[in-house]
Amino acid sequence: MFTKISFESELESEERATILLVDDELMILQSLELVLERYFRVIKETDPVKALDILEKEKIDVLISDEMMPGLRGCDLAERVHHLYPNICKIILSGNSDKKDIVKAINKGHIYSFLFKPVDVNQLLQSVKHGLENKKMKELIEHQNKILEEKNRDLVDEVLTKSRKIMDMEKFYELGKFSASIVHDLNSPLQTLITGYQLLEDELSNSGAEDSNANNIMTLIDSSLETLENMIKSISNRIKSSISEKQVEFDLNDLIERNIGCMKIMPKNSYPVEISFMPSQDLPKMKGVPLHFDQIFANLLKNAYDAVEKTEKKKITVKTLQKGEMICFYIKDSGTGIRPEDMEKIFETGFSTKEIGKGTGLGLVITKQMVNSYKGKIKVESEFGKGTAFLVCFPSK
Ligand SMILES: Nc1ncnc2c1ncn2[C@@H]1O[C@H](COP(=O)(O)OP(=O)(O)OP(=O)(O)O)[C@@H](O)[C@H]1O
Ligand SMILES: [Mg+2]
């Protein structure tokens, strides 16, 4: 019936697009359908208002509508369609419109093409072809924009995370430097105390007095000074070893045992807490900087200790275990627990529910960072009012 048109093969190679054809004159509708259905899937409708319902149910690529229709003009229909589905290509057909009407219709309804009746078949097919290309281009740009937006968002997140990490590391090193200077400053009054004690001891023995009370006091001071001196030496050694950051093989059970021992003798931990440690037998050795693991464990133990301060039951349970290829430790307390709404925040820099001067909100940030640096994992479970448990695992190799 129709002569083969020049771009027929191009149209056929396209994935079949769907055209919604709207015209109140059934004859025109049917003849246009005959032309278009060779290349496209065609849905036809004589009522422009019903055409809007079709758009809700069908995925339409092109709307071809007559302009002069009772109830709704073609350009008004196109305007509504544009509002709901901006990417649909809209083509208007009209028999007797003047230039002004055409310009108005195009601007108002974002119409891709305006064709005069009787419709030139070639022109109509060309318009549909170009309209579809235009639609595809729009969709491609939208898609690319979305990808770019996502990439942009990811980049912003990455920059934020990295800056936070740098800030946290800086704080960590600042804290390290601060403790090094405290230890250094503590050492000189300690040496004065030791010298003073020795002088006093000489004085007492020279006076020949046999005061057993004074002797008892001297023994007490002597042992306290010794403990203090050893503590300062061990802290200095730890700081020195942290500066060298030497990786060594070590036993996690020993490290935990030592940290629990330290925690028990800290003078500010004045309330009695039952700490039970269940070391796993045959735990493989771990490799890393022991001070980092000291810090990880000590931060969690300190949090557990703080959590039981005001609760009646004061119990902390520590276990080491092997989970497949991972070496883990588990620390559970019977403390206050964490409010569900705070669970997300506890690893954020500066988040602390402790009173000012008691918590800086850095402990878990540093802990997580260190765990991550050993490709480890940290998990937390908590029930507000009942207690909290942390599970920390590291790959064994
Ligand atoms: N075992 C725990 N039980 C209850 N709450 C906890 C526990 N561990 C952490 N939290 C909550 O997480 C918050 C953040 O802990 P984090 O160790 O980072 O900081 P902090 O202990 O407040 O201060 P610091 O910097 O001195 O460690 C705590 O203030 C507390 O609210
Ligand atoms: Mg803490």
Coordinates of C-alpha atoms and ligand atoms in Angstrom, one line a residue:
M1 CA 0.0 0.0 0.0
F2 CA 2.9 2.4 0.9
T3 CA 6.1 2.8 -1.0
K4 CA 9.2 1.6 0.9
I5 CA 10.7 4.6 2.6
S6 CA 14.4 5.4 2.6
F7 CA 15.0 4.9 6.4
E8 CA 12.7 1.9 6.7
S9 CA 15.6 -0.4 7.7
E10 CA 16.7 2.0 10.4
L11 CA 13.2 2.0 11.9
E12 CA 13.0 -1.7 11.8
S13 CA 16.2 -2.2 13.5
E14 CA 15.0 -0.1 16.4
E15 CA 13.4 -1.8 19.4
R16 CA 9.7 -1.5 18.9
A17 CA 8.6 1.8 20.5
T18 CA 5.1 2.4 21.6
I19 CA 3.0 5.2 20.1
L20 CA -0.2 6.6 21.7
L21 CA -2.3 7.9 18.8
V22 CA -5.1 10.3 19.7
D23 CA -7.7 11.7 17.3
D24 CA -11.4 12.1 17.6
E25 CA -11.9 11.2 13.9
L26 CA -11.9 7.4 13.7
M27 CA -11.0 7.3 10.0
I28 CA -7.9 9.3 10.4
L29 CA -6.9 7.3 13.5
Q30 CA -7.2 4.0 11.6
S31 CA -5.3 5.2 8.5
L32 CA -2.4 6.5 10.7
E33 CA -2.4 3.3 12.6
L34 CA -1.9 1.4 9.3
V35 CA 1.2 3.5 8.6
L36 CA 2.7 3.3 12.0
E37 CA 2.0 -0.2 13.1
R38 CA 4.5 -1.5 10.5
Y39 CA 7.3 -0.2 12.7
F40 CA 5.8 0.5 16.1
R41 CA 3.4 -0.8 18.6
V42 CA 0.4 1.5 18.3
I43 CA -2.3 2.2 20.9
K44 CA -5.2 4.3 19.6
E45 CA -7.7 6.5 21.4
T46 CA -10.5 8.8 20.2
D47 CA -11.0 10.5 23.6
P48 CA -8.1 12.7 24.8
V49 CA -9.2 12.5 28.5
K50 CA -9.1 8.7 28.3
A51 CA -5.7 8.9 26.7
L52 CA -4.3 10.3 30.0
D53 CA -5.6 7.1 31.7
I54 CA -3.7 4.9 29.2
L55 CA -0.5 6.7 30.1
E56 CA -0.8 5.5 33.6
K57 CA -0.9 1.9 32.5
E58 CA 1.3 1.8 29.5
K59 CA 4.9 2.8 28.9
I60 CA 4.5 5.3 26.0
D61 CA 7.4 6.6 24.0
V62 CA 5.6 8.9 21.6
L63 CA 2.3 10.8 21.7
I64 CA 0.8 11.7 18.4
S65 CA -2.3 13.8 18.9
D66 CA -4.7 15.8 16.8
E67 CA -5.0 19.5 17.9
M68 CA -8.7 20.2 17.5
M69 CA -10.6 17.7 19.6
P70 CA -13.7 18.2 21.7
G71 CA -13.0 18.2 25.5
L72 CA -9.2 18.8 25.3
R73 CA -7.0 20.4 22.7
G74 CA -4.0 18.5 21.5
C75 CA -1.5 21.0 22.9
D76 CA -3.3 21.0 26.3
L77 CA -3.1 17.2 26.3
A78 CA 0.6 17.5 25.5
E79 CA 1.1 20.0 28.2
R80 CA -0.4 17.7 30.8
V81 CA 1.6 14.7 29.5
H82 CA 4.7 16.8 29.7
H83 CA 4.0 17.6 33.3
L84 CA 3.7 13.9 34.2
Y85 CA 6.1 12.3 31.7
P86 CA 8.5 14.9 30.4
N87 CA 10.5 12.5 28.3
I88 CA 7.7 11.4 26.1
C89 CA 8.1 12.8 22.6
K90 CA 5.0 14.8 21.6
I91 CA 3.8 15.4 18.0
I92 CA 0.7 17.4 17.2
L93 CA -1.3 17.1 14.0
S94 CA -3.5 20.0 12.9
G95 CA -5.6 20.9 9.9
N96 CA -6.2 24.6 10.3
S97 CA -3.9 26.3 12.8
D98 CA -2.3 29.6 12.2
K99 CA 1.3 30.4 13.0
K100 CA 0.5 32.0 16.4
D101 CA -1.3 28.9 17.5
I102 CA 1.5 26.6 16.4
V103 CA 4.2 28.6 18.3
K104 CA 2.0 28.8 21.4
A105 CA 1.3 25.1 21.3
I106 CA 5.0 24.2 20.9
N107 CA 6.1 26.4 23.8
K108 CA 3.2 25.4 26.1
G109 CA 3.3 21.6 25.5
H110 CA 7.0 21.1 24.9
I111 CA 6.0 19.7 21.5
Y112 CA 8.7 18.1 19.5
S113 CA 7.0 18.5 16.1
F114 CA 3.9 20.1 14.6
L115 CA 2.6 18.5 11.4
F116 CA -0.2 19.6 9.0
K117 CA -3.1 17.5 7.8
P118 CA -3.3 15.7 5.5
V119 CA -0.3 14.1 7.0
D120 CA 2.7 13.4 4.8
V121 CA 3.6 9.8 5.8
N122 CA 7.3 10.2 5.2
Q123 CA 7.4 13.4 7.2
L124 CA 5.5 11.8 10.1
L125 CA 7.8 8.8 10.2
Q126 CA 10.8 11.1 10.1
S127 CA 9.4 13.1 13.0
V128 CA 8.8 10.0 15.0
K129 CA 12.3 8.6 14.3
H130 CA 14.0 11.9 15.3
G131 CA 11.7 12.3 18.2
L132 CA 12.6 8.9 19.5
E133 CA 16.3 9.7 19.1
N134 CA 15.8 12.9 21.0
K135 CA 14.0 11.0 23.8
K136 CA 16.8 8.4 24.0
M137 CA 19.3 11.2 24.2
K138 CA 17.4 12.9 27.0
E139 CA 17.2 9.6 28.9
L140 CA 20.9 8.9 28.4
I141 CA 21.8 12.4 29.7
E142 CA 19.5 11.9 32.7
H143 CA 21.1 8.5 33.4
Q144 CA 24.6 9.9 33.1
N145 CA 23.6 12.8 35.4
K146 CA 22.4 10.4 37.9
I147 CA 25.6 8.4 37.8
L148 CA 27.6 11.6 38.1
E149 CA 25.5 12.7 41.0
E150 CA 26.1 9.4 42.7
K151 CA 29.8 9.5 42.0
N152 CA 29.9 13.0 43.3
R153 CA 28.2 12.0 46.5
D154 CA 30.6 9.0 46.9
L155 CA 33.5 11.4 46.4
V156 CA 32.2 13.8 49.0
D157 CA 31.7 10.9 51.4
E158 CA 35.2 9.7 50.8
V159 CA 36.7 13.1 51.3
L160 CA 34.7 13.5 54.5
T161 CA 35.7 10.0 55.8
K162 CA 39.3 10.6 55.0
S163 CA 39.4 14.0 56.6
R164 CA 37.8 12.6 59.7
K165 CA 40.4 9.8 59.8
I166 CA 43.2 12.3 59.5
M167 CA 41.6 14.4 62.3
D168 CA 41.3 11.2 64.4
M169 CA 44.8 10.1 63.8
E170 CA 46.1 13.6 64.6
K171 CA 44.1 13.5 67.9
F172 CA 45.5 10.1 68.6
Y173 CA 49.1 11.2 68.0
E174 CA 48.4 14.4 70.0
L175 CA 47.2 12.2 72.9
G176 CA 50.3 10.0 72.5
K177 CA 52.6 13.0 72.6
F178 CA 50.6 14.4 75.6
S179 CA 51.0 11.1 77.6
A180 CA 54.7 11.0 76.7
S181 CA 55.2 14.5 78.1
I182 CA 53.2 13.6 81.3
V183 CA 55.3 10.5 81.9
H184 CA 58.4 12.6 81.3
D185 CA 57.2 15.3 83.7
L186 CA 56.2 12.7 86.3
N187 CA 59.7 11.2 86.3
S188 CA 61.5 14.2 87.9
P189 CA 59.3 14.6 91.0
L190 CA 59.5 10.9 91.4
Q191 CA 63.3 11.0 91.4
T192 CA 63.2 13.8 94.0
L193 CA 60.8 11.6 96.2
I194 CA 63.2 8.7 95.9
T195 CA 66.2 10.8 96.9
G196 CA 64.2 12.4 99.7
Y197 CA 63.2 9.0 100.9
Q198 CA 66.8 7.8 100.9
L199 CA 67.9 10.9 102.9
L200 CA 65.1 10.3 105.4
E201 CA 66.1 6.6 105.7
D202 CA 69.7 7.7 106.4
E203 CA 68.5 10.3 109.0
L204 CA 66.4 7.6 110.8
S205 CA 69.2 5.1 111.0
N206 CA 71.7 7.8 112.1
S207 CA 69.4 8.9 114.9
G208 CA 69.5 5.3 116.1
A209 CA 65.8 5.5 117.1
E210 CA 64.0 2.2 117.1
D211 CA 60.6 3.6 116.1
S212 CA 58.7 0.6 114.6
N213 CA 55.9 2.9 113.4
A214 CA 58.3 5.1 111.5
N215 CA 59.9 2.0 110.0
N216 CA 56.5 0.6 108.9
I217 CA 55.7 3.9 107.2
M218 CA 59.1 3.9 105.5
T219 CA 58.5 0.4 104.2
L220 CA 55.1 1.4 102.8
I221 CA 56.6 4.5 101.1
D222 CA 59.4 2.4 99.8
S223 CA 57.2 -0.2 98.1
S224 CA 54.8 2.5 96.7
L225 CA 57.8 4.4 95.3
E226 CA 59.0 1.2 93.7
T227 CA 55.6 0.4 92.2
L228 CA 55.4 4.0 90.9
E229 CA 58.9 3.8 89.4
N230 CA 58.1 0.5 87.6
M231 CA 54.8 1.9 86.3
I232 CA 56.5 4.9 84.8
K233 CA 59.3 2.8 83.3
S234 CA 56.7 0.4 81.7
I235 CA 54.7 3.3 80.3
S236 CA 57.8 4.9 78.9
N237 CA 58.8 1.6 77.3
R238 CA 55.4 1.3 75.8
I239 CA 55.6 4.8 74.4
K240 CA 59.0 4.1 73.0
S241 CA 57.8 0.8 71.4
S242 CA 54.8 2.6 69.9
I243 CA 57.2 5.1 68.2
S244 CA 59.2 2.2 66.7
E245 CA 55.9 0.5 65.6
K246 CA 57.7 -2.8 65.4
Q247 CA 55.6 -5.8 64.4
V248 CA 56.2 -8.8 66.6
E249 CA 54.6 -12.1 67.3
F250 CA 52.7 -12.1 70.6
D251 CA 50.2 -14.0 72.7
L252 CA 46.8 -12.4 72.8
N253 CA 45.9 -14.2 76.1
D254 CA 49.0 -12.8 77.8
L255 CA 48.3 -9.3 76.5
I256 CA 44.7 -9.5 77.9
E257 CA 45.8 -10.9 81.2
R258 CA 48.3 -8.1 81.6
N259 CA 45.8 -5.4 80.8
I260 CA 43.2 -6.8 83.2
G261 CA 46.0 -6.8 85.9
C262 CA 46.8 -3.2 85.1
M263 CA 43.1 -2.2 85.3
K264 CA 42.7 -3.8 88.7
I265 CA 45.6 -1.9 90.3
M266 CA 44.6 1.5 88.8
P267 CA 44.0 3.6 91.9
K268 CA 41.0 5.5 90.4
N269 CA 39.1 2.3 89.8
S270 CA 37.9 2.3 93.3
Y271 CA 34.8 0.2 93.0
P272 CA 35.2 -3.6 93.0
V273 CA 34.4 -5.3 89.7
E274 CA 34.3 -9.0 89.1
I275 CA 36.4 -9.6 86.0
S276 CA 36.6 -13.1 84.7
F277 CA 38.9 -14.1 81.9
M278 CA 38.5 -17.3 79.9
P279 CA 41.4 -17.7 77.6
S280 CA 41.1 -20.1 74.7
Q281 CA 43.6 -22.9 74.8
D282 CA 46.0 -23.3 71.8
L283 CA 45.3 -19.8 70.5
P284 CA 47.7 -19.2 67.7
K285 CA 50.1 -16.3 68.1
M286 CA 49.2 -13.0 66.6
K287 CA 51.4 -10.6 64.7
G288 CA 51.3 -6.8 65.1
V289 CA 52.4 -3.9 67.3
P290 CA 51.4 -5.1 70.8
L291 CA 50.8 -1.6 71.9
H292 CA 48.0 -1.2 69.3
F293 CA 46.3 -4.3 70.7
D294 CA 46.9 -3.0 74.3
Q295 CA 45.1 0.2 73.2
I296 CA 42.2 -1.7 71.5
F297 CA 41.6 -3.9 74.5
A298 CA 42.2 -1.3 77.2
N299 CA 39.7 1.1 75.6
L300 CA 37.0 -1.6 75.6
L301 CA 37.9 -2.7 79.1
K302 CA 37.8 0.9 80.3
N303 CA 34.4 1.4 78.7
A304 CA 33.1 -1.8 80.3
Y305 CA 34.5 -0.7 83.7
D306 CA 32.8 2.8 83.4
A307 CA 29.5 1.1 82.3
V308 CA 29.3 -0.9 85.6
E309 CA 30.1 2.0 87.9
K310 CA 26.6 2.8 88.8
T311 CA 24.9 -0.6 88.2
E312 CA 24.3 -2.9 91.1
K313 CA 25.8 -5.9 89.3
K314 CA 29.4 -5.2 88.4
K315 CA 30.7 -8.1 86.2
I316 CA 32.9 -8.1 83.2
T317 CA 33.5 -11.3 81.2
V318 CA 36.4 -11.7 78.8
K319 CA 37.0 -14.6 76.4
T320 CA 39.4 -15.3 73.6
L321 CA 38.3 -17.7 70.8
Q322 CA 39.1 -18.8 67.4
K323 CA 36.4 -18.4 64.7
G324 CA 37.6 -20.1 61.5
E325 CA 40.5 -18.1 60.2
M326 CA 39.9 -15.3 62.8
I327 CA 41.3 -14.8 66.3
C328 CA 38.8 -13.0 68.4
F329 CA 38.2 -11.6 71.9
Y330 CA 34.9 -10.9 73.4
I331 CA 34.3 -8.5 76.3
K332 CA 30.9 -8.4 77.9
D333 CA 29.7 -6.2 80.8
S334 CA 26.6 -6.1 83.0
G335 CA 26.6 -2.3 82.8
T336 CA 24.2 0.4 81.7
G337 CA 23.9 -0.8 78.1
I338 CA 23.6 1.5 75.2
R339 CA 20.4 3.2 74.1
P340 CA 19.2 1.9 70.7
E341 CA 19.4 5.4 69.2
D342 CA 23.0 5.8 70.3
M343 CA 24.2 2.5 68.8
E344 CA 25.0 4.2 65.4
K345 CA 26.8 7.1 67.1
I346 CA 29.2 5.3 69.4
F347 CA 31.9 5.1 66.7
E348 CA 31.7 8.8 65.9
T349 CA 34.4 11.2 66.8
G350 CA 33.5 13.0 70.0
F351 CA 30.4 11.0 70.9
S352 CA 30.3 10.4 74.6
T353 CA 27.5 10.1 77.2
K354 CA 30.0 10.4 80.0
E355 CA 30.2 13.6 82.1
I356 CA 32.7 16.3 81.0
G357 CA 36.2 15.4 82.0
K358 CA 35.4 11.7 82.1
G359 CA 35.0 10.9 78.4
T360 CA 36.4 12.5 75.3
G361 CA 34.5 10.3 72.9
L362 CA 37.7 9.2 71.1
G363 CA 38.2 5.7 72.6
L364 CA 36.0 3.7 70.2
V365 CA 37.1 5.8 67.2
I366 CA 40.7 5.0 67.8
T367 CA 39.8 1.4 68.6
K368 CA 37.9 0.9 65.4
Q369 CA 40.6 2.6 63.4
M370 CA 43.2 0.3 64.8
V371 CA 41.1 -2.8 64.3
N372 CA 40.5 -1.8 60.7
S373 CA 44.3 -1.2 60.2
Y374 CA 44.8 -5.0 61.0
K375 CA 41.9 -5.9 58.7
G376 CA 39.9 -6.9 61.7
K377 CA 36.2 -6.5 62.5
I378 CA 34.5 -5.0 65.6
K379 CA 30.8 -5.8 66.5
V380 CA 28.7 -4.6 69.3
E381 CA 25.5 -5.8 70.9
S382 CA 23.8 -4.1 73.7
E383 CA 20.6 -4.1 75.7
F384 CA 19.8 -0.8 77.4
G385 CA 19.7 -1.5 81.2
K386 CA 21.3 -4.9 80.9
G387 CA 24.8 -4.7 79.4
T388 CA 27.0 -4.6 76.4
A389 CA 29.2 -7.0 74.5
F390 CA 31.9 -6.2 72.0
L391 CA 33.4 -8.9 69.7
V392 CA 36.7 -8.1 68.0
C393 CA 38.2 -10.4 65.4
F394 CA 41.5 -10.3 63.5
P395 CA 42.6 -12.5 60.6
S396 CA 45.1 -15.0 62.0
K397 CA 47.5 -14.6 59.0
Ligands
LIG1 N1 30.5 -1.0 77.4 C1 29.8 0.1 77.2 N2 28.6 0.2 77.9 C2 27.8 1.2 77.7 N3 28.1 2.3 76.9 C3 29.2 2.2 76.2 C4 30.1 1.1 76.3 N4 31.1 1.3 75.4 C5 30.9 2.5 74.8 N5 29.7 3.1 75.3 C6 29.1 4.3 74.8 O1 29.9 4.8 73.7 C7 30.3 6.1 74.0 C8 31.6 6.3 73.2 O2 32.6 5.5 73.8 P1 34.1 6.0 73.6 O3 35.0 5.0 74.2 O4 34.4 6.3 72.2 O5 34.2 7.3 74.4 P2 34.1 7.6 75.9 O6 34.4 6.3 76.7 O7 32.9 8.4 76.3 O8 35.4 8.6 76.1 P3 37.0 8.1 75.9 O9 37.4 9.0 74.8 O10 37.6 8.6 77.2 O11 37.0 6.7 75.7 C9 30.4 6.2 75.5 O12 30.4 7.5 76.0 C10 29.2 5.4 75.9 O13 28.0 6.2 75.8
MG2 MG 36.0 5.1 76.2

